[in-house]
Tab-separated table of C-alpha atoms and ligand atoms in Angstrom:
chain	number	residue	atom	x	y	z
A	2	MET	CA	-25.288	-313.830	83.316
A	3	CYS	CA	-23.900	-310.618	84.690
A	4	ILE	CA	-20.613	-310.991	87.340
A	5	LEU	CA	-19.047	-306.678	88.207
A	6	ALA	CA	-16.432	-307.720	90.136
A	7	PRO	CA	-14.945	-305.118	91.954
A	8	THR	CA	-10.831	-304.548	91.690
A	9	PRO	CA	-9.002	-302.541	93.555
A	10	PRO	CA	-7.213	-299.341	92.093
A	11	ILE	CA	-3.890	-299.754	90.520
A	12	VAL	CA	-1.814	-296.974	90.677
A	13	LYS	CA	0.826	-295.973	87.789
A	14	GLY	CA	3.376	-293.270	88.126
A	15	HIS	CA	1.146	-290.265	89.713
A	16	LEU	CA	-2.069	-291.757	87.216
A	17	ASP	CA	-4.512	-293.244	89.154
A	18	LEU	CA	-6.277	-295.846	86.713
A	19	ARG	CA	-8.978	-297.598	89.056
A	20	VAL	CA	-10.798	-299.589	86.341
A	21	THR	CA	-14.439	-300.651	86.404
A	22	TYR	CA	-15.480	-303.546	84.953
A	23	ALA	CA	-18.133	-304.555	83.056
A	24	VAL	CA	-19.562	-307.355	80.926
A	25	VAL	CA	-19.170	-307.743	77.290
A	26	TYR	CA	-21.366	-310.989	75.398
A	27	TYR	CA	-21.202	-311.746	72.333
A	28	SER	CA	-23.590	-312.938	70.826
A	29	THR	CA	-21.817	-314.773	68.312
A	30	ILE	CA	-20.018	-317.774	70.461
A	31	GLY	CA	-22.568	-316.837	72.996
A	32	LEU	CA	-19.716	-316.809	75.914
A	33	HIS	CA	-19.776	-313.806	78.221
A	34	ARG	CA	-16.439	-312.517	79.500
A	35	LEU	CA	-14.843	-309.615	81.293
A	36	VAL	CA	-13.246	-306.410	80.356
A	37	GLN	CA	-11.423	-303.589	81.430
A	38	LEU	CA	-13.109	-300.571	80.579
A	39	MET	CA	-11.294	-296.723	80.410
A	40	ASP	CA	-12.226	-294.898	83.604
A	41	PRO	CA	-15.541	-292.412	82.354
A	42	VAL	CA	-13.546	-289.837	86.027
A	43	LEU	CA	-10.450	-289.696	83.619
A	44	ASN	CA	-12.570	-288.813	80.715
A	45	PRO	CA	-10.990	-285.907	79.549
A	46	TYR	CA	-13.882	-284.934	76.429
A	47	SER	CA	-16.300	-282.006	77.514
A	48	PRO	CA	-19.343	-281.938	74.899
A	49	GLY	CA	-22.113	-279.505	75.948
A	50	ALA	CA	-21.851	-275.870	75.593
A	51	GLY	CA	-19.081	-273.210	76.244
A	52	ARG	CA	-17.292	-276.870	78.233
A	53	PRO	CA	-13.472	-275.399	78.743
A	54	PRO	CA	-12.399	-278.993	76.322
A	55	SER	CA	-8.692	-280.462	78.581
A	56	ALA	CA	-7.102	-279.136	74.697
A	57	LEU	CA	-8.649	-276.423	73.575
A	58	VAL	CA	-7.382	-276.487	69.660
A	59	GLY	CA	-5.955	-274.810	67.150
A	60	ARG	CA	-7.204	-270.715	66.578
A	61	ASP	CA	-3.904	-270.100	67.253
A	62	MET	CA	-5.294	-266.362	64.746
A	63	GLN	CA	-7.428	-265.854	66.786
A	64	ARG	CA	-5.415	-266.265	70.382
A	65	GLN	CA	-2.481	-264.706	68.375
A	66	SER	CA	-4.808	-261.860	67.947
A	67	TRP	CA	-6.526	-261.703	71.050
A	68	GLN	CA	-2.550	-260.870	72.567
A	69	VAL	CA	-1.863	-258.280	70.002
A	70	ALA	CA	-4.630	-256.582	70.502
A	71	LEU	CA	-4.080	-256.779	74.845
A	72	ASP	CA	-0.789	-255.538	73.745
A	73	ARG	CA	-1.401	-253.127	71.389
A	74	ILE	CA	-3.779	-251.237	74.390
A	75	GLU	CA	-1.437	-251.390	76.925
A	76	ARG	CA	0.828	-249.732	74.911
A	77	ASP	CA	-2.200	-247.057	74.526
A	78	ARG	CA	-2.599	-248.166	70.419
A	79	THR	CA	-5.180	-248.625	69.883
A	80	THR	CA	-7.227	-252.170	68.167
A	81	GLN	CA	-10.082	-253.050	66.498
A	82	PRO	CA	-12.990	-254.675	68.349
A	83	ILE	CA	-13.279	-258.395	67.509
A	84	VAL	CA	-15.872	-260.909	66.547
A	85	LEU	CA	-15.819	-263.668	66.411
A	86	TYR	CA	-18.910	-265.974	64.704
A	87	GLY	CA	-19.650	-269.647	63.648
A	88	LEU	CA	-22.272	-272.218	63.722
A	89	ARG	CA	-23.330	-273.725	67.019
A	90	GLY	CA	-20.644	-275.562	68.306
A	91	VAL	CA	-17.840	-274.977	66.818
A	92	GLY	CA	-15.970	-273.290	69.329
A	93	LYS	CA	-17.257	-269.214	70.043
A	94	THR	CA	-18.100	-269.339	73.403
A	95	VAL	CA	-14.553	-271.656	74.586
A	96	LEU	CA	-12.871	-269.018	72.892
A	97	LEU	CA	-14.048	-266.082	74.391
A	98	SER	CA	-13.293	-268.054	77.323
A	99	GLU	CA	-9.642	-267.779	76.145
A	100	PHE	CA	-9.933	-264.351	75.660
A	101	SER	CA	-11.521	-263.997	79.193
A	102	ARG	CA	-8.494	-265.538	80.668
A	103	CYS	CA	-5.476	-263.697	79.222
A	104	ALA	CA	-6.788	-261.138	80.359
A	105	ASN	CA	-8.140	-261.722	83.667
A	106	GLU	CA	-3.573	-263.355	83.921
A	107	ARG	CA	-2.501	-259.511	83.003
A	108	SER	CA	-5.218	-258.319	85.514
A	109	TRP	CA	-7.721	-256.765	83.247
A	110	ILE	CA	-10.652	-255.251	84.151
A	111	VAL	CA	-12.455	-257.686	82.716
A	112	ALA	CA	-16.724	-258.286	82.089
A	113	ARG	CA	-17.890	-260.905	80.645
A	114	VAL	CA	-22.271	-260.704	79.398
A	115	GLU	CA	-24.261	-263.152	76.739
A	116	ALA	CA	-26.399	-261.805	75.591
A	117	GLY	CA	-30.961	-263.573	74.935
A	118	VAL	CA	-31.318	-264.481	78.604
A	119	GLY	CA	-33.721	-262.007	79.782
A	120	LYS	CA	-30.800	-259.436	80.839
A	121	SER	CA	-30.628	-256.085	79.077
A	122	LEU	CA	-27.459	-255.023	77.543
A	123	ARG	CA	-27.329	-252.481	80.406
A	124	GLU	CA	-28.242	-254.189	83.495
A	125	ALA	CA	-26.437	-257.007	82.110
A	126	LEU	CA	-22.846	-254.875	81.459
A	127	GLY	CA	-23.520	-253.103	85.157
A	128	GLU	CA	-23.316	-256.188	86.915
A	129	ALA	CA	-20.707	-258.305	84.942
A	130	LEU	CA	-18.477	-254.581	86.193
A	131	HIS	CA	-19.834	-254.489	89.903
A	132	GLY	CA	-17.424	-258.002	91.273
A	133	PRO	CA	-14.074	-256.660	88.996
A	134	LEU	CA	-14.517	-252.763	90.310
A	135	THR	CA	-14.725	-254.389	93.826
A	136	ASP	CA	-11.933	-255.990	93.078
A	137	LEU	CA	-10.167	-252.794	92.603
A	138	VAL	CA	-11.541	-251.145	95.727
A	139	ARG	CA	-9.004	-249.954	98.352
A	140	PRO	CA	-8.428	-246.577	100.834
A	141	SER	CA	-5.334	-245.983	98.385
A	142	ALA	CA	-7.256	-246.008	95.470
A	143	GLY	CA	-6.851	-243.750	92.268
A	144	LYS	CA	-8.828	-240.596	91.706
A	145	ARG	CA	-9.601	-242.244	88.178
A	146	LEU	CA	-11.013	-245.680	89.954
A	147	LEU	CA	-13.010	-243.558	93.168
A	148	ARG	CA	-14.416	-241.847	89.232
A	149	SER	CA	-15.533	-244.710	87.700
A	150	LEU	CA	-17.043	-246.045	90.891
A	151	LYS	CA	-19.229	-242.522	91.257
A	152	THR	CA	-20.632	-243.224	87.874
A	153	ALA	CA	-20.988	-247.065	87.379
A	154	VAL	CA	-22.408	-246.950	91.320
A	155	SER	CA	-25.484	-243.998	89.082
A	156	PHE	CA	-24.610	-247.058	85.812
A	157	LYS	CA	-26.004	-249.579	88.553
A	158	ALA	CA	-29.269	-246.489	90.324
A	159	SER	CA	-30.185	-246.470	85.670
A	160	TYR	CA	-31.353	-250.102	85.805
A	161	ASP	CA	-32.709	-250.838	89.527
A	162	ILE	CA	-33.920	-248.493	90.978
A	163	ILE	CA	-34.359	-250.518	94.692
A	164	GLY	CA	-30.563	-252.201	94.199
A	165	THR	CA	-27.860	-249.253	94.771
A	166	TRP	CA	-24.080	-250.311	95.020
A	167	ASN	CA	-21.823	-249.417	98.243
A	168	PHE	CA	-18.087	-249.767	97.520
A	169	GLY	CA	-16.816	-248.677	101.171
A	170	LEU	CA	-15.353	-245.442	99.896
A	171	ASP	CA	-17.325	-242.198	100.309
A	172	LEU	CA	-16.990	-241.230	96.667
A	173	SER	CA	-19.439	-237.857	97.995
A	174	ASP	CA	-15.897	-235.578	96.633
A	175	VAL	CA	-15.775	-237.321	93.730
A	176	GLY	CA	-16.251	-236.388	90.410
A	177	GLY	CA	-18.365	-238.543	87.949
A	178	GLY	CA	-21.638	-240.402	88.334
A	179	GLY	CA	-24.042	-239.300	85.120
A	180	ALA	CA	-24.679	-242.706	83.733
A	181	ASP	CA	-28.583	-242.340	84.653
A	182	THR	CA	-29.949	-239.840	81.803
A	183	GLY	CA	-31.220	-243.898	80.630
A	184	LEU	CA	-30.328	-242.956	76.839
A	185	LEU	CA	-28.443	-246.237	77.096
A	186	GLU	CA	-25.582	-244.754	74.558
A	187	THR	CA	-25.091	-242.481	76.467
A	188	ASP	CA	-24.406	-244.377	79.768
A	189	LEU	CA	-22.672	-246.623	78.999
A	190	LEU	CA	-20.673	-244.208	76.804
A	191	LYS	CA	-19.971	-242.300	80.274
A	192	LEU	CA	-19.281	-246.334	82.286
A	193	LEU	CA	-16.447	-247.719	79.685
A	194	HIS	CA	-15.089	-243.865	78.958
A	195	ASP	CA	-14.129	-244.004	82.709
A	196	VAL	CA	-14.080	-247.559	83.812
A	197	ALA	CA	-11.162	-247.683	80.908
A	198	ALA	CA	-10.032	-244.068	82.930
A	199	ALA	CA	-9.284	-245.977	85.280
A	200	ALA	CA	-7.739	-249.483	83.870
A	201	ALA	CA	-5.374	-247.104	82.350
A	202	GLU	CA	-4.728	-245.686	86.032
A	203	GLU	CA	-3.923	-249.709	87.382
A	204	ASP	CA	-2.285	-249.546	83.927
A	205	THR	CA	-3.928	-252.680	82.675
A	206	GLY	CA	-7.191	-252.263	80.016
A	207	LEU	CA	-11.402	-253.023	79.972
A	208	ALA	CA	-12.260	-256.339	77.896
A	209	ILE	CA	-15.982	-256.083	77.110
A	210	LEU	CA	-16.983	-259.723	75.955
A	211	ILE	CA	-20.349	-260.257	74.547
A	212	ASP	CA	-21.745	-263.827	73.880
A	213	GLU	CA	-24.774	-264.577	71.526
A	214	ALA	CA	-24.274	-261.163	69.839
A	215	GLN	CA	-26.749	-261.840	67.818
A	216	ASP	CA	-29.669	-261.429	70.810
A	217	LEU	CA	-29.017	-257.668	71.453
A	218	GLY	CA	-31.649	-255.576	70.527
A	219	ASP	CA	-31.428	-252.993	67.583
A	220	ASP	CA	-30.499	-250.492	70.054
A	221	GLU	CA	-28.083	-251.899	71.867
A	222	LEU	CA	-26.044	-253.419	68.370
A	223	ALA	CA	-26.396	-249.926	67.824
A	224	ALA	CA	-25.177	-248.264	71.082
A	225	LEU	CA	-22.250	-250.867	71.511
A	226	CYS	CA	-21.021	-250.571	67.487
A	227	SER	CA	-21.474	-246.519	68.439
A	228	ILE	CA	-19.460	-246.935	71.868
A	229	ALA	CA	-16.351	-248.860	70.220
A	230	HIS	CA	-16.579	-246.349	66.925
A	231	THR	CA	-15.903	-243.670	70.173
A	232	ALA	CA	-12.830	-245.963	71.943
A	233	GLY	CA	-10.480	-246.640	68.881
A	234	GLN	CA	-11.099	-242.850	68.008
A	235	ASP	CA	-10.173	-241.704	71.401
A	236	SER	CA	-7.734	-243.917	72.247
A	237	TRP	CA	-9.697	-245.782	74.982
A	238	ARG	CA	-7.513	-248.609	76.504
A	239	CYS	CA	-10.699	-250.982	75.991
A	240	VAL	CA	-10.813	-253.609	73.943
A	241	PHE	CA	-14.237	-255.838	72.618
A	242	ALA	CA	-14.855	-259.197	71.376
A	243	LEU	CA	-19.013	-260.213	70.055
A	244	ALA	CA	-19.493	-263.834	69.832
A	245	GLY	CA	-22.719	-264.862	67.716
A	246	LEU	CA	-23.593	-267.644	64.694
A	247	PRO	CA	-23.078	-266.465	61.295
A	248	SER	CA	-25.480	-263.959	60.881
A	249	LEU	CA	-23.432	-261.065	63.592
A	250	PRO	CA	-21.742	-259.161	60.880
A	251	ARG	CA	-24.804	-258.468	58.750
A	252	ILE	CA	-26.997	-257.711	61.589
A	253	LEU	CA	-23.818	-255.506	62.703
A	254	ALA	CA	-23.632	-253.765	59.847
A	255	GLU	CA	-27.992	-253.841	59.276
A	256	ALA	CA	-26.859	-251.771	62.844
A	257	LYS	CA	-23.923	-249.148	62.190
A	258	SER	CA	-23.054	-248.797	58.047
A	259	TYR	CA	-19.722	-248.490	58.961
A	260	SER	CA	-19.328	-251.695	61.107
A	261	GLU	CA	-17.515	-253.716	58.151
A	262	ARG	CA	-14.674	-250.785	58.632
A	263	LEU	CA	-14.759	-250.816	62.374
A	264	PHE	CA	-14.755	-254.486	63.300
A	265	SER	CA	-12.197	-257.289	62.855
A	266	PHE	CA	-14.423	-260.014	61.492
A	267	GLN	CA	-12.950	-263.486	62.588
A	268	PRO	CA	-14.989	-266.960	61.102
A	269	ILE	CA	-14.727	-269.781	63.581
A	270	GLU	CA	-14.833	-272.961	61.410
A	271	HIS	CA	-14.718	-277.059	61.781
A	272	LEU	CA	-11.167	-278.244	62.462
A	273	GLU	CA	-8.863	-279.214	59.639
A	274	ASP	CA	-8.154	-283.074	59.611
A	275	ARG	CA	-4.550	-282.109	61.591
A	276	VAL	CA	-5.932	-280.304	63.586
A	277	ALA	CA	-9.289	-281.806	64.052
A	278	ALA	CA	-7.558	-285.529	65.309
A	279	LEU	CA	-5.412	-283.172	67.677
A	280	VAL	CA	-8.500	-281.934	69.854
A	281	LEU	CA	-8.290	-286.432	70.891
A	282	THR	CA	-4.679	-287.125	71.006
A	283	GLU	CA	-3.645	-284.236	72.942
A	284	SER	CA	-6.304	-284.602	75.738
A	285	ALA	CA	-6.046	-288.765	76.305
A	286	ALA	CA	-2.165	-288.043	76.428
A	287	ASN	CA	-2.419	-285.838	79.582
A	288	GLU	CA	-3.908	-289.105	80.261
A	289	ASN	CA	-1.461	-292.042	79.154
A	290	VAL	CA	-3.487	-293.371	76.847
A	291	THR	CA	-2.357	-293.200	72.934
A	292	TRP	CA	-5.296	-293.304	70.135
A	293	ASP	CA	-4.158	-295.639	66.698
A	294	PRO	CA	-4.148	-293.424	63.525
A	295	ASP	CA	-6.810	-295.319	62.178
A	296	ALA	CA	-9.301	-294.847	64.924
A	297	THR	CA	-8.788	-290.854	65.161
A	298	GLU	CA	-9.259	-290.770	61.444
A	299	HIS	CA	-12.450	-292.890	61.768
A	300	ILE	CA	-13.687	-290.453	64.274
A	301	VAL	CA	-13.242	-287.173	62.429
A	302	ARG	CA	-14.366	-288.206	59.107
A	303	GLU	CA	-17.386	-288.873	61.534
A	304	ALA	CA	-17.817	-285.241	62.612
A	305	ALA	CA	-16.385	-283.169	60.158
A	306	GLY	CA	-14.379	-281.434	62.178
A	307	TYR	CA	-16.843	-279.656	64.205
A	308	PRO	CA	-15.656	-279.754	67.483
A	309	TYR	CA	-18.668	-280.586	69.108
A	310	PHE	CA	-18.816	-284.186	67.477
A	311	LEU	CA	-15.357	-284.111	67.474
A	312	GLN	CA	-15.962	-284.355	72.241
A	313	GLN	CA	-18.726	-286.120	71.951
A	314	PHE	CA	-16.828	-288.587	70.257
A	315	GLY	CA	-14.611	-288.870	72.172
A	316	GLN	CA	-16.212	-288.976	75.166
A	317	ASP	CA	-18.396	-292.324	73.398
A	318	THR	CA	-15.689	-294.255	72.643
A	319	TRP	CA	-13.300	-293.662	76.143
A	320	ASN	CA	-16.139	-294.577	77.948
A	321	GLU	CA	-16.919	-297.796	75.621
A	322	ALA	CA	-12.611	-298.408	74.778
A	323	PRO	CA	-11.319	-301.675	77.314
A	324	GLY	CA	-7.997	-299.702	76.983
A	325	PRO	CA	-6.339	-299.303	79.027
A	326	ARG	CA	-3.962	-297.740	76.780
A	327	ALA	CA	-4.667	-298.003	73.744
A	328	ILE	CA	-7.457	-296.450	71.442
A	329	THR	CA	-8.621	-299.013	68.567
A	330	LEU	CA	-10.538	-298.151	65.510
A	331	THR	CA	-13.201	-300.990	66.647
A	332	ASP	CA	-13.267	-298.922	69.622
A	333	ALA	CA	-13.967	-295.456	67.981
A	334	ARG	CA	-16.738	-297.449	65.478
A	335	VAL	CA	-18.339	-298.142	68.783
A	336	GLY	CA	-17.770	-295.069	69.752
A	337	VAL	CA	-19.400	-293.152	66.908
A	338	ALA	CA	-22.218	-295.040	67.362
A	339	ARG	CA	-23.207	-294.217	70.794
A	340	GLY	CA	-22.627	-290.702	70.139
A	341	GLN	CA	-24.343	-290.519	67.441
A	342	ALA	CA	-27.748	-291.943	69.526
A	343	ALA	CA	-26.772	-289.148	71.301
A	344	LEU	CA	-26.518	-286.254	69.791
A	345	ASP	CA	-30.030	-287.729	67.735
A	346	ALA	CA	-32.004	-288.315	71.240
A	347	GLY	CA	-30.039	-284.872	72.839
A	348	PHE	CA	-28.303	-282.704	70.428
A	349	PHE	CA	-30.778	-282.865	67.602
A	350	ARG	CA	-33.939	-284.240	69.729
A	351	VAL	CA	-34.185	-280.806	71.735
A	352	ARG	CA	-34.097	-278.498	68.980
A	353	TRP	CA	-36.522	-280.791	66.657
A	354	ASP	CA	-38.553	-280.575	70.020
A	355	ARG	CA	-38.616	-276.585	70.354
A	356	ALA	CA	-40.489	-276.237	66.911
A	357	THR	CA	-43.561	-276.840	66.554
A	358	ARG	CA	-45.783	-278.603	64.114
A	359	SER	CA	-45.806	-275.934	61.667
A	360	GLU	CA	-42.608	-274.727	62.406
A	361	GLN	CA	-41.960	-278.136	61.732
A	362	ARG	CA	-43.512	-278.460	58.416
A	363	TYR	CA	-41.076	-274.677	57.315
A	364	LEU	CA	-37.997	-277.590	58.336
A	365	ARG	CA	-38.107	-280.268	56.892
A	366	ALA	CA	-38.965	-278.114	53.718
A	367	MET	CA	-35.870	-276.866	54.219
A	368	ALA	CA	-34.034	-280.129	55.185
A	369	ALA	CA	-34.310	-281.395	51.241
A	370	ASP	CA	-31.740	-279.077	50.451
A	371	GLY	CA	-29.402	-279.794	52.990
A	372	ASP	CA	-26.973	-278.020	55.763
A	373	GLN	CA	-25.872	-275.426	52.474
A	374	GLY	CA	-29.137	-272.975	53.146
A	375	SER	CA	-31.969	-272.393	51.381
A	376	GLY	CA	-34.163	-270.039	49.738
A	377	SER	CA	-37.603	-268.706	51.357
A	378	GLY	CA	-39.736	-269.293	47.650
A	379	GLU	CA	-38.307	-272.088	47.415
A	380	ILE	CA	-39.573	-273.367	50.384
A	381	ALA	CA	-43.692	-271.838	50.059
A	382	THR	CA	-42.799	-273.416	46.895
A	383	ARG	CA	-42.517	-276.791	48.509
A	384	ILE	CA	-45.100	-275.831	51.545
A	385	GLY	CA	-47.650	-274.585	49.339
A	386	ARG	CA	-47.888	-271.117	51.150
A	387	LYS	CA	-46.530	-267.827	50.592
A	388	VAL	CA	-43.497	-266.756	51.636
A	389	THR	CA	-45.093	-263.572	53.280
A	390	SER	CA	-47.589	-266.138	54.732
A	391	LEU	CA	-43.842	-268.526	55.869
A	392	GLY	CA	-42.749	-264.539	57.466
A	393	PRO	CA	-44.192	-265.706	61.327
A	394	ALA	CA	-42.719	-269.660	61.122
A	395	ARG	CA	-39.525	-268.205	59.471
A	396	ALA	CA	-38.652	-265.293	62.558
A	397	ASN	CA	-40.076	-267.673	65.502
A	398	LEU	CA	-37.428	-270.500	64.097
A	399	ILE	CA	-34.499	-267.445	64.323
A	400	ALA	CA	-35.762	-266.435	67.893
A	401	LYS	CA	-35.088	-269.896	69.013
A	402	GLY	CA	-32.031	-270.604	67.307
A	403	LEU	CA	-32.733	-272.472	65.204
A	404	VAL	CA	-32.157	-270.867	61.522
A	405	TYR	CA	-29.986	-268.018	60.910
A	406	ALA	CA	-30.619	-265.462	57.563
A	407	PRO	CA	-26.869	-266.252	55.655
A	408	GLU	CA	-27.992	-263.284	53.880
A	409	HIS	CA	-31.738	-261.527	52.432
A	410	GLY	CA	-33.598	-264.689	51.175
A	411	VAL	CA	-32.112	-267.506	53.061
A	412	VAL	CA	-32.187	-269.697	56.374
A	413	ALA	CA	-30.033	-272.694	56.921
A	414	PHE	CA	-29.794	-274.329	60.003
A	415	THR	CA	-27.737	-272.706	63.004
A	416	VAL	CA	-26.044	-276.542	63.557
A	417	PRO	CA	-24.586	-279.053	60.474
A	418	GLY	CA	-26.447	-282.876	60.349
A	419	MET	CA	-30.247	-281.267	61.255
A	420	ALA	CA	-31.192	-282.059	57.510
A	421	ASP	CA	-29.957	-284.911	57.607
A	422	PHE	CA	-31.805	-285.296	61.430
A	423	ILE	CA	-34.992	-283.691	60.125
A	424	THR	CA	-34.947	-286.139	57.436
A	425	ARG	CA	-34.616	-289.472	59.365
A	426	GLN	CA	-38.354	-288.119	62.014
A	427	PRO	CA	-40.930	-289.597	60.425
A	428	GLU	CA	-44.141	-287.860	59.136
A	429	HIS	CA	-46.870	-286.590	60.614
B	25	ATP	N1	-10.708	-275.402	69.892
B	25	ATP	C1	-11.854	-275.906	69.952
B	25	ATP	N2	-10.607	-277.662	70.894
B	25	ATP	C2	-11.396	-278.628	71.024
B	25	ATP	N3	-12.836	-279.120	71.872
B	25	ATP	C3	-13.139	-277.846	71.641
B	25	ATP	C4	-12.928	-276.643	70.589
B	25	ATP	N4	-13.815	-276.029	70.234
B	25	ATP	C5	-14.906	-276.021	70.831
B	25	ATP	N5	-14.742	-277.109	70.901
B	25	ATP	C6	-15.240	-278.011	72.749
B	25	ATP	O1	-16.895	-278.046	71.304
B	25	ATP	C7	-17.991	-278.266	72.059
B	25	ATP	C8	-18.598	-276.860	71.804
B	25	ATP	O2	-17.838	-275.794	72.576
B	25	ATP	P1	-19.083	-273.621	72.542
B	25	ATP	O3	-20.044	-274.432	73.174
B	25	ATP	O4	-17.750	-273.135	72.798
B	25	ATP	O5	-18.586	-273.160	70.641
B	25	ATP	P2	-20.362	-271.767	70.376
B	25	ATP	O6	-19.642	-272.343	69.659
B	25	ATP	O7	-20.432	-271.606	71.364
B	25	ATP	O8	-21.530	-272.412	70.310
B	25	ATP	P3	-22.675	-272.028	70.489
B	25	ATP	O9	-22.915	-271.260	69.261
B	25	ATP	O10	-23.850	-273.219	70.714
B	25	ATP	O11	-22.749	-271.593	71.726
B	25	ATP	C9	-17.440	-277.687	73.126
B	25	ATP	O12	-17.461	-279.604	74.105
B	25	ATP	C10	-16.424	-277.241	73.359
B	25	ATP	O13	-15.252	-277.859	74.752
B	26	MG	MG1	-21.825	-269.914	72.802
């Protein structure tokens, strides 16, 4: 029998404690009991891609170095462009969002793009700059701003012959333009130079943020390195931050050999236990809910400090907990079980299903080594094929973002726990 009883909201302080009712079936004693579950509407956890957490914890070093970079640029000092790299779900995108927020707060010109979503870097950056430049347009616009608008118009024309920008100002007597030679490095250099000069005139700066940078083309990576190099040498009011998979530093080094000295490389990894526990407790504290210490310990251990899993297990625990004020170890155990089932059905399953049969064979051969990576030769031996004949499967898996090459001749999964998931899948 199922009893669902509606209830009026309980309002305590400014917190709306609308409670949900559910029936819990106690199989051992055969009774039904009506219990309150925590309100899912107030659930503060947010597993997903780039979903901002209600508490962004840790990452103090990266946030601090970004603030220092902005401060330095504002004082006409140079700063190294930043590269955030790490596995999927560690929090690179939410950090870039935080970088963007900080720069916006200072009224900087911010262009944020994601590579690998079907647009060239030229088009993505051109479009990303349109909005911020439009916001600066005013009758009293300074000479450098006008110049940057004219250059942006020419840059737009370089990738879109039909569309044209009109900033509502007569730019015919203004200098600038010419960012339409068709050579990416030349055009982008001109655009970013002029926009950074406009930012200086406005006494702010220009921030270029690029997510999934490992998906940029070779020419795009080379152009970016070269422009960032020039920006540093000539003290432009411009800062770059790139985010991507752990292969990004190697990919940048292959694009330009001086990359290793050009960028500040910052690994983004799992959170240490004490900080990982804060992901759970700080978010809940905002809703006046506490976690028992053994409950957080259980989740932190099961999630291995991995932010995506912390959010997933936190979300499922909250939704399963009777509450209303405290989350216990029993709740955490139920939440982890639900969370793991959800990860298997979504997070891991989606990745597995994206691989073809022969790619799945490749992944299965990798899974024998766990999450730490496998040599291409060893994989070939396990499958009973030559390394060269497996090249296409390997390349496709990298292109699909399922594996990456930490070094030459080695591949590893882009998400933790994938090896375990694969070993649980039945062989065809
Ligand atoms: N420092 C953090 N504190 C709390 N939660 C975090 C933190 N970093 C990331 N998260 C959460 O982890 C999840 C993954 O974050 P995000 O999408 O930024 O990872 P990512 O590294 O960009 O992954 P991908 O490589 O798949 O794009 C999100 O649900 C986010 O809210
Ligand atoms: Mg991301």
